[in-house]
Amino acid sequence: MMHRVDVLLDEHGYPIHIGPGAMSNQQLFEPHLSGSQVAVISNETVAPLYLDELLKALGETEVDVFTLPDGERHKTLESYSAIMDFLMAKRHNRSTTLVALGGGVVGDITGFVAATFQRGVGLIQVPTTLLAQVDSAVGGKTAVNHPGGKNMIGAFHQPRCVIADSAVFATLPDREYRAGLAEVLKYGVIADAEFFAWMEAAGDGLLNKNPDTLAWAVRRSCEIKAGVVAQDERETGLRAILNFGHTFGHAIETLTNYRRFLHGEAVAIGMVMAADLSARQGCLPLEDAQRIKTVLQSFELPVCPPAELSDDVLHRAMGMDKKVVDGRLRLVLVEAIGQVAVSEEIDASALNATLNAADALCDG
Ligand code: NAD
Ligand code: GLY
């Protein structure tokens, strides 16, 4: 079954089409191809799997294809430049449309190229990881990394549409898939207690990648993200709630050199820590913090920080986060499952207790 979610923005709103086979449906692409030129940007892993299918859906259009090497380490200005060189060499003009076929890395780089090539051209996102379908392809954040920090160079540039094909999960490595489930659960925690409870109950349907179960999970996640982005496109306030668990998660990713954990895995740990802190500050019942952890464990995700990361080291790493404003730490705390708030009222002793709770969080 196909689902449609609309991202309602004052200017440049767009549809997200979700369901098995979406990528090969020519009618979904056609309205968003402005000129006669199309460039597909993919990577060496995803292109052999899905490029042919996508090219069929692009019909008679003449398509140039640029294939990136795989991996976060290629999310760089060098890759950005290589794509720019390619578009110049192929004489693409301002009416070209770029199609990003891949996970969040391909989507973020392609998005940044689309934001800046000739001051901005059309972009269609065809996300092929669960994380990209529920998060990175939606909302218009684009970026590449700087050696000094992740996503440090970027722009807001909304796509013309997002085509989220649920059939692509068949080839997605299990670990990548489960990391995406962490982001899906995040939407339940921040905005929808019923969706959270549905995920608690869906268990095997999700782990077995049942296509209908997944199409629904992606749809509900996109509805929630679209609702937040529609209210705060440029992250002046509310949009920060999408970063629930991310301040702890980023600290853990940084301290483990982005090697030990996938982003969604670090976010899973971060969500457990943020819920633990919320409970310690008295705003969330302990049993609700436990529920969040239990679901993440059922997805076989990590739920506690590596024991060797001391509270000092974690605290310092959290201080480096982009969400720190004027030296004050702001965190997304849970008030109830389905409701969160961005808070600067962080109790230092509660935070220290959470940062020291690796053993307790690992247990049970
Ligand atoms: P990724 O793009 O590295 O993809 C993960 C791996 O899966 C890669 O090896 C990729 O080639 C492979 N792959 C992708 N689809 C596949 C498929 N269907 N079958 C088999 N293999 C497949 O990682 P990701 O988790 O999708 O994205 C992470 C990136 O997203 C990070 O760079 C992060 O900063 C960014 N991100 C951006 C936003 C945003 O709002 N723009 C939000 C969250 C994350
Ligand atoms: N991934 C967080 C956001 O899009 O704002």
PDB file of C-alpha atoms in Angstrom, residues 125-319:
ATOM      1  CA  GLN A 125      15.498  12.429  -2.324  1.00  0.00           C
ATOM      2  CA  VAL A 126      15.294   8.657  -2.804  1.00  0.00           C
ATOM      3  CA  PRO A 127      16.428   7.460   0.640  1.00  0.00           C
ATOM      4  CA  THR A 128      17.471   3.814   0.908  1.00  0.00           C
ATOM      5  CA  THR A 129      18.160   3.406   4.634  1.00  0.00           C
ATOM      6  CA  LEU A 130      15.544   3.477   7.381  1.00  0.00           C
ATOM      7  CA  LEU A 131      17.340   6.393   9.017  1.00  0.00           C
ATOM      8  CA  ALA A 132      17.308   8.375   5.783  1.00  0.00           C
ATOM      9  CA  GLN A 133      13.604   7.647   5.143  1.00  0.00           C
ATOM     10  CA  VAL A 134      12.457   8.781   8.568  1.00  0.00           C
ATOM     11  CA  ASP A 135      14.971  11.518   9.215  1.00  0.00           C
ATOM     12  CA  SER A 136      17.714  12.800   6.935  1.00  0.00           C
ATOM     13  CA  ALA A 137      15.801  12.943   3.633  1.00  0.00           C
ATOM     14  CA  VAL A 138      12.983  14.962   5.192  1.00  0.00           C
ATOM     15  CA  GLY A 139      13.298  18.515   6.444  1.00  0.00           C
ATOM     16  CA  GLY A 140      15.899  20.161   4.238  1.00  0.00           C
ATOM     17  CA  LYS A 141      19.060  19.957   6.335  1.00  0.00           C
ATOM     18  CA  THR A 142      22.037  19.310   4.053  1.00  0.00           C
ATOM     19  CA  ALA A 143      25.729  19.213   4.905  1.00  0.00           C
ATOM     20  CA  VAL A 144      29.213  17.847   4.531  1.00  0.00           C
ATOM     21  CA  ASN A 145      31.698  17.312   7.340  1.00  0.00           C
ATOM     22  CA  HIS A 146      34.737  19.473   8.149  1.00  0.00           C
ATOM     23  CA  PRO A 147      37.821  17.766   9.618  1.00  0.00           C
ATOM     24  CA  GLY A 148      37.000  19.735  12.784  1.00  0.00           C
ATOM     25  CA  GLY A 149      33.396  18.609  13.094  1.00  0.00           C
ATOM     26  CA  LYS A 150      30.472  16.728  11.635  1.00  0.00           C
ATOM     27  CA  ASN A 151      27.968  18.580   9.415  1.00  0.00           C
ATOM     28  CA  MET A 152      29.840  21.842   9.912  1.00  0.00           C
ATOM     29  CA  ILE A 153      29.354  23.034   6.314  1.00  0.00           C
ATOM     30  CA  GLY A 154      25.820  23.011   5.031  1.00  0.00           C
ATOM     31  CA  ALA A 155      22.587  24.730   4.117  1.00  0.00           C
ATOM     32  CA  PHE A 156      18.843  24.366   4.360  1.00  0.00           C
ATOM     33  CA  HIS A 157      17.482  23.175   1.024  1.00  0.00           C
ATOM     34  CA  GLN A 158      14.157  21.389   0.845  1.00  0.00           C
ATOM     35  CA  PRO A 159      13.671  18.618  -1.705  1.00  0.00           C
ATOM     36  CA  ARG A 160      10.884  18.764  -4.300  1.00  0.00           C
ATOM     37  CA  CYS A 161       9.744  15.360  -3.163  1.00  0.00           C
ATOM     38  CA  VAL A 162      10.891  12.312  -1.226  1.00  0.00           C
ATOM     39  CA  ILE A 163      10.370   8.805  -2.622  1.00  0.00           C
ATOM     40  CA  ALA A 164      10.677   6.290   0.235  1.00  0.00           C
ATOM     41  CA  ASP A 165      10.512   2.775  -1.205  1.00  0.00           C
ATOM     42  CA  SER A 166       9.887   0.182   1.528  1.00  0.00           C
ATOM     43  CA  ALA A 167      11.323  -2.607  -0.654  1.00  0.00           C
ATOM     44  CA  VAL A 168      14.891  -1.319  -0.138  1.00  0.00           C
ATOM     45  CA  PHE A 169      15.052  -2.660   3.420  1.00  0.00           C
ATOM     46  CA  ALA A 170      15.409  -6.169   2.000  1.00  0.00           C
ATOM     47  CA  THR A 171      19.085  -5.446   1.221  1.00  0.00           C
ATOM     48  CA  LEU A 172      19.860  -3.086   4.107  1.00  0.00           C
ATOM     49  CA  PRO A 173      22.278  -4.682   6.600  1.00  0.00           C
ATOM     50  CA  ASP A 174      20.455  -5.618   9.816  1.00  0.00           C
ATOM     51  CA  ARG A 175      22.613  -3.435  11.974  1.00  0.00           C
ATOM     52  CA  GLU A 176      21.829  -0.354   9.836  1.00  0.00           C
ATOM     53  CA  TYR A 177      18.160  -1.281   9.950  1.00  0.00           C
ATOM     54  CA  ARG A 178      18.054  -1.580  13.745  1.00  0.00           C
ATOM     55  CA  ALA A 179      19.912   1.716  14.109  1.00  0.00           C
ATOM     56  CA  GLY A 180      17.088   3.283  12.060  1.00  0.00           C
ATOM     57  CA  LEU A 181      14.529   1.799  14.443  1.00  0.00           C
ATOM     58  CA  ALA A 182      16.028   3.933  17.219  1.00  0.00           C
ATOM     59  CA  GLU A 183      15.087   7.063  15.272  1.00  0.00           C
ATOM     60  CA  VAL A 184      11.597   5.672  14.642  1.00  0.00           C
ATOM     61  CA  LEU A 185      11.109   5.076  18.361  1.00  0.00           C
ATOM     62  CA  LYS A 186      12.328   8.631  18.989  1.00  0.00           C
ATOM     63  CA  TYR A 187       9.208   9.966  17.245  1.00  0.00           C
ATOM     64  CA  GLY A 188       6.966   8.025  19.600  1.00  0.00           C
ATOM     65  CA  VAL A 189       8.814   9.368  22.623  1.00  0.00           C
ATOM     66  CA  ILE A 190       8.784  12.988  21.499  1.00  0.00           C
ATOM     67  CA  ALA A 191       5.292  13.242  20.048  1.00  0.00           C
ATOM     68  CA  ASP A 192       2.999  10.227  20.066  1.00  0.00           C
ATOM     69  CA  ALA A 193       2.387   7.878  23.006  1.00  0.00           C
ATOM     70  CA  GLU A 194       0.115   5.682  20.873  1.00  0.00           C
ATOM     71  CA  PHE A 195       2.799   5.234  18.230  1.00  0.00           C
ATOM     72  CA  PHE A 196       5.263   4.364  21.002  1.00  0.00           C
ATOM     73  CA  ALA A 197       2.866   1.738  22.366  1.00  0.00           C
ATOM     74  CA  TRP A 198       2.353   0.413  18.824  1.00  0.00           C
ATOM     75  CA  MET A 199       6.124  -0.026  18.489  1.00  0.00           C
ATOM     76  CA  GLU A 200       6.267  -1.739  21.866  1.00  0.00           C
ATOM     77  CA  ALA A 201       3.702  -4.230  20.598  1.00  0.00           C
ATOM     78  CA  ALA A 202       4.922  -4.485  16.979  1.00  0.00           C
ATOM     79  CA  GLY A 203       8.146  -6.278  18.055  1.00  0.00           C
ATOM     80  CA  ASP A 204       8.631  -9.105  15.566  1.00  0.00           C
ATOM     81  CA  GLY A 205       6.722  -7.384  12.746  1.00  0.00           C
ATOM     82  CA  LEU A 206       9.370  -4.685  12.852  1.00  0.00           C
ATOM     83  CA  LEU A 207      12.359  -6.967  13.292  1.00  0.00           C
ATOM     84  CA  ASN A 208      11.128  -9.192  10.429  1.00  0.00           C
ATOM     85  CA  LYS A 209      10.830  -6.111   8.203  1.00  0.00           C
ATOM     86  CA  ASN A 210       7.183  -6.750   7.418  1.00  0.00           C
ATOM     87  CA  PRO A 211       6.586  -4.269   4.526  1.00  0.00           C
ATOM     88  CA  ASP A 212       3.174  -3.072   5.707  1.00  0.00           C
ATOM     89  CA  THR A 213       4.372  -2.635   9.282  1.00  0.00           C
ATOM     90  CA  LEU A 214       7.347  -0.708   7.997  1.00  0.00           C
ATOM     91  CA  ALA A 215       5.439   1.491   5.609  1.00  0.00           C
ATOM     92  CA  TRP A 216       3.240   2.504   8.542  1.00  0.00           C
ATOM     93  CA  ALA A 217       6.246   3.135  10.810  1.00  0.00           C
ATOM     94  CA  VAL A 218       7.918   5.304   8.154  1.00  0.00           C
ATOM     95  CA  ARG A 219       4.682   7.135   7.460  1.00  0.00           C
ATOM     96  CA  ARG A 220       3.997   7.975  11.098  1.00  0.00           C
ATOM     97  CA  SER A 221       7.635   9.038  11.636  1.00  0.00           C
ATOM     98  CA  CYS A 222       7.493  11.298   8.566  1.00  0.00           C
ATOM     99  CA  GLU A 223       4.162  12.788   9.675  1.00  0.00           C
ATOM    100  CA  ILE A 224       5.670  13.717  13.026  1.00  0.00           C
ATOM    101  CA  LYS A 225       8.871  15.104  11.523  1.00  0.00           C
ATOM    102  CA  ALA A 226       6.892  17.006   8.856  1.00  0.00           C
ATOM    103  CA  GLY A 227       4.680  18.513  11.559  1.00  0.00           C
ATOM    104  CA  VAL A 228       7.685  19.758  13.528  1.00  0.00           C
ATOM    105  CA  VAL A 229       9.541  21.073  10.457  1.00  0.00           C
ATOM    106  CA  ALA A 230       6.397  22.872   9.243  1.00  0.00           C
ATOM    107  CA  GLN A 231       6.304  24.794  12.524  1.00  0.00           C
ATOM    108  CA  ASP A 232      10.020  25.543  12.752  1.00  0.00           C
ATOM    109  CA  GLU A 233      11.813  25.026   9.447  1.00  0.00           C
ATOM    110  CA  ARG A 234      15.068  26.752  10.462  1.00  0.00           C
ATOM    111  CA  GLU A 235      15.320  25.349  13.997  1.00  0.00           C
ATOM    112  CA  THR A 236      14.744  28.511  15.953  1.00  0.00           C
ATOM    113  CA  GLY A 237      13.010  26.549  18.710  1.00  0.00           C
ATOM    114  CA  LEU A 238      10.671  23.556  18.481  1.00  0.00           C
ATOM    115  CA  ARG A 239      12.725  21.637  15.875  1.00  0.00           C
ATOM    116  CA  ALA A 240      15.344  21.001  18.559  1.00  0.00           C
ATOM    117  CA  ILE A 241      13.038  18.315  20.000  1.00  0.00           C
ATOM    118  CA  LEU A 242      14.047  16.143  17.037  1.00  0.00           C
ATOM    119  CA  ASN A 243      17.438  16.002  18.725  1.00  0.00           C
ATOM    120  CA  PHE A 244      16.110  14.024  21.678  1.00  0.00           C
ATOM    121  CA  GLY A 245      18.943  11.780  22.865  1.00  0.00           C
ATOM    122  CA  HIS A 246      21.357  13.337  20.378  1.00  0.00           C
ATOM    123  CA  THR A 247      23.447  15.468  22.753  1.00  0.00           C
ATOM    124  CA  PHE A 248      24.436  12.381  24.752  1.00  0.00           C
ATOM    125  CA  GLY A 249      24.632  10.385  21.514  1.00  0.00           C
ATOM    126  CA  HIS A 250      26.939  12.858  19.745  1.00  0.00           C
ATOM    127  CA  ALA A 251      29.257  12.928  22.759  1.00  0.00           C
ATOM    128  CA  ILE A 252      29.511   9.134  22.652  1.00  0.00           C
ATOM    129  CA  GLU A 253      30.065   9.095  18.880  1.00  0.00           C
ATOM    130  CA  THR A 254      32.794  11.728  19.148  1.00  0.00           C
ATOM    131  CA  LEU A 255      34.571  10.023  22.041  1.00  0.00           C
ATOM    132  CA  THR A 256      34.567   6.688  20.219  1.00  0.00           C
ATOM    133  CA  ASN A 257      35.831   8.362  17.011  1.00  0.00           C
ATOM    134  CA  TYR A 258      32.652   7.534  15.096  1.00  0.00           C
ATOM    135  CA  ARG A 259      33.935   3.956  14.770  1.00  0.00           C
ATOM    136  CA  ARG A 260      32.263   1.960  17.496  1.00  0.00           C
ATOM    137  CA  PHE A 261      28.628   2.947  17.112  1.00  0.00           C
ATOM    138  CA  LEU A 262      26.343   3.740  14.218  1.00  0.00           C
ATOM    139  CA  HIS A 263      24.542   7.047  14.652  1.00  0.00           C
ATOM    140  CA  GLY A 264      21.230   5.361  15.553  1.00  0.00           C
ATOM    141  CA  GLU A 265      23.005   3.146  18.098  1.00  0.00           C
ATOM    142  CA  ALA A 266      24.551   6.167  19.801  1.00  0.00           C
ATOM    143  CA  VAL A 267      21.142   7.853  19.731  1.00  0.00           C
ATOM    144  CA  ALA A 268      19.610   4.759  21.394  1.00  0.00           C
ATOM    145  CA  ILE A 269      22.096   5.102  24.254  1.00  0.00           C
ATOM    146  CA  GLY A 270      21.487   8.859  24.291  1.00  0.00           C
ATOM    147  CA  MET A 271      17.724   8.411  24.569  1.00  0.00           C
ATOM    148  CA  VAL A 272      18.135   6.043  27.508  1.00  0.00           C
ATOM    149  CA  MET A 273      20.449   8.564  29.199  1.00  0.00           C
ATOM    150  CA  ALA A 274      18.089  11.493  28.498  1.00  0.00           C
ATOM    151  CA  ALA A 275      15.174   9.467  29.907  1.00  0.00           C
ATOM    152  CA  ASP A 276      17.274   8.522  32.938  1.00  0.00           C
ATOM    153  CA  LEU A 277      18.086  12.195  33.523  1.00  0.00           C
ATOM    154  CA  SER A 278      14.416  13.134  33.087  1.00  0.00           C
ATOM    155  CA  ALA A 279      13.485  10.566  35.750  1.00  0.00           C
ATOM    156  CA  ARG A 280      16.229  11.791  38.089  1.00  0.00           C
ATOM    157  CA  GLN A 281      14.992  15.373  37.690  1.00  0.00           C
ATOM    158  CA  GLY A 282      11.540  14.147  38.682  1.00  0.00           C
ATOM    159  CA  CYS A 283       9.784  14.972  35.435  1.00  0.00           C
ATOM    160  CA  LEU A 284       9.342  11.394  34.140  1.00  0.00           C
ATOM    161  CA  PRO A 285       8.133   8.331  36.076  1.00  0.00           C
ATOM    162  CA  LEU A 286      10.931   5.780  36.371  1.00  0.00           C
ATOM    163  CA  GLU A 287       8.788   3.053  34.794  1.00  0.00           C
ATOM    164  CA  ASP A 288       8.421   5.156  31.621  1.00  0.00           C
ATOM    165  CA  ALA A 289      12.206   5.566  31.390  1.00  0.00           C
ATOM    166  CA  GLN A 290      12.388   1.781  31.738  1.00  0.00           C
ATOM    167  CA  ARG A 291       9.826   1.295  28.944  1.00  0.00           C
ATOM    168  CA  ILE A 292      11.993   3.296  26.527  1.00  0.00           C
ATOM    169  CA  LYS A 293      14.998   1.180  27.406  1.00  0.00           C
ATOM    170  CA  THR A 294      13.072  -2.101  27.115  1.00  0.00           C
ATOM    171  CA  VAL A 295      11.864  -1.361  23.582  1.00  0.00           C
ATOM    172  CA  LEU A 296      15.373  -0.383  22.472  1.00  0.00           C
ATOM    173  CA  GLN A 297      16.725  -3.600  23.984  1.00  0.00           C
ATOM    174  CA  SER A 298      14.075  -5.574  22.102  1.00  0.00           C
ATOM    175  CA  PHE A 299      15.549  -4.035  18.913  1.00  0.00           C
ATOM    176  CA  GLU A 300      18.949  -5.330  20.082  1.00  0.00           C
ATOM    177  CA  LEU A 301      20.296  -1.806  20.367  1.00  0.00           C
ATOM    178  CA  PRO A 302      22.891  -0.712  22.920  1.00  0.00           C
ATOM    179  CA  VAL A 303      21.417   1.125  25.917  1.00  0.00           C
ATOM    180  CA  CYS A 304      24.380   2.218  28.021  1.00  0.00           C
ATOM    181  CA  PRO A 305      27.540   4.240  27.397  1.00  0.00           C
ATOM    182  CA  PRO A 306      30.907   2.469  27.292  1.00  0.00           C
ATOM    183  CA  ALA A 307      32.036   2.091  30.910  1.00  0.00           C
ATOM    184  CA  GLU A 308      35.458   3.592  30.137  1.00  0.00           C
ATOM    185  CA  LEU A 309      33.946   7.004  29.327  1.00  0.00           C
ATOM    186  CA  SER A 310      34.101   8.924  32.579  1.00  0.00           C
ATOM    187  CA  ASP A 311      31.491  11.497  33.544  1.00  0.00           C
ATOM    188  CA  ASP A 312      34.078  14.287  33.083  1.00  0.00           C
ATOM    189  CA  VAL A 313      34.958  13.245  29.595  1.00  0.00           C
ATOM    190  CA  LEU A 314      31.308  12.841  28.604  1.00  0.00           C
ATOM    191  CA  HIS A 315      30.380  16.156  30.130  1.00  0.00           C
ATOM    192  CA  ARG A 316      33.117  17.957  28.245  1.00  0.00           C
ATOM    193  CA  ALA A 317      32.136  16.282  24.991  1.00  0.00           C
ATOM    194  CA  MET A 318      28.515  17.341  25.536  1.00  0.00           C
ATOM    195  CA  GLY A 319      29.704  20.894  25.978  1.00  0.00           C
TER     196      GLY A 319
END
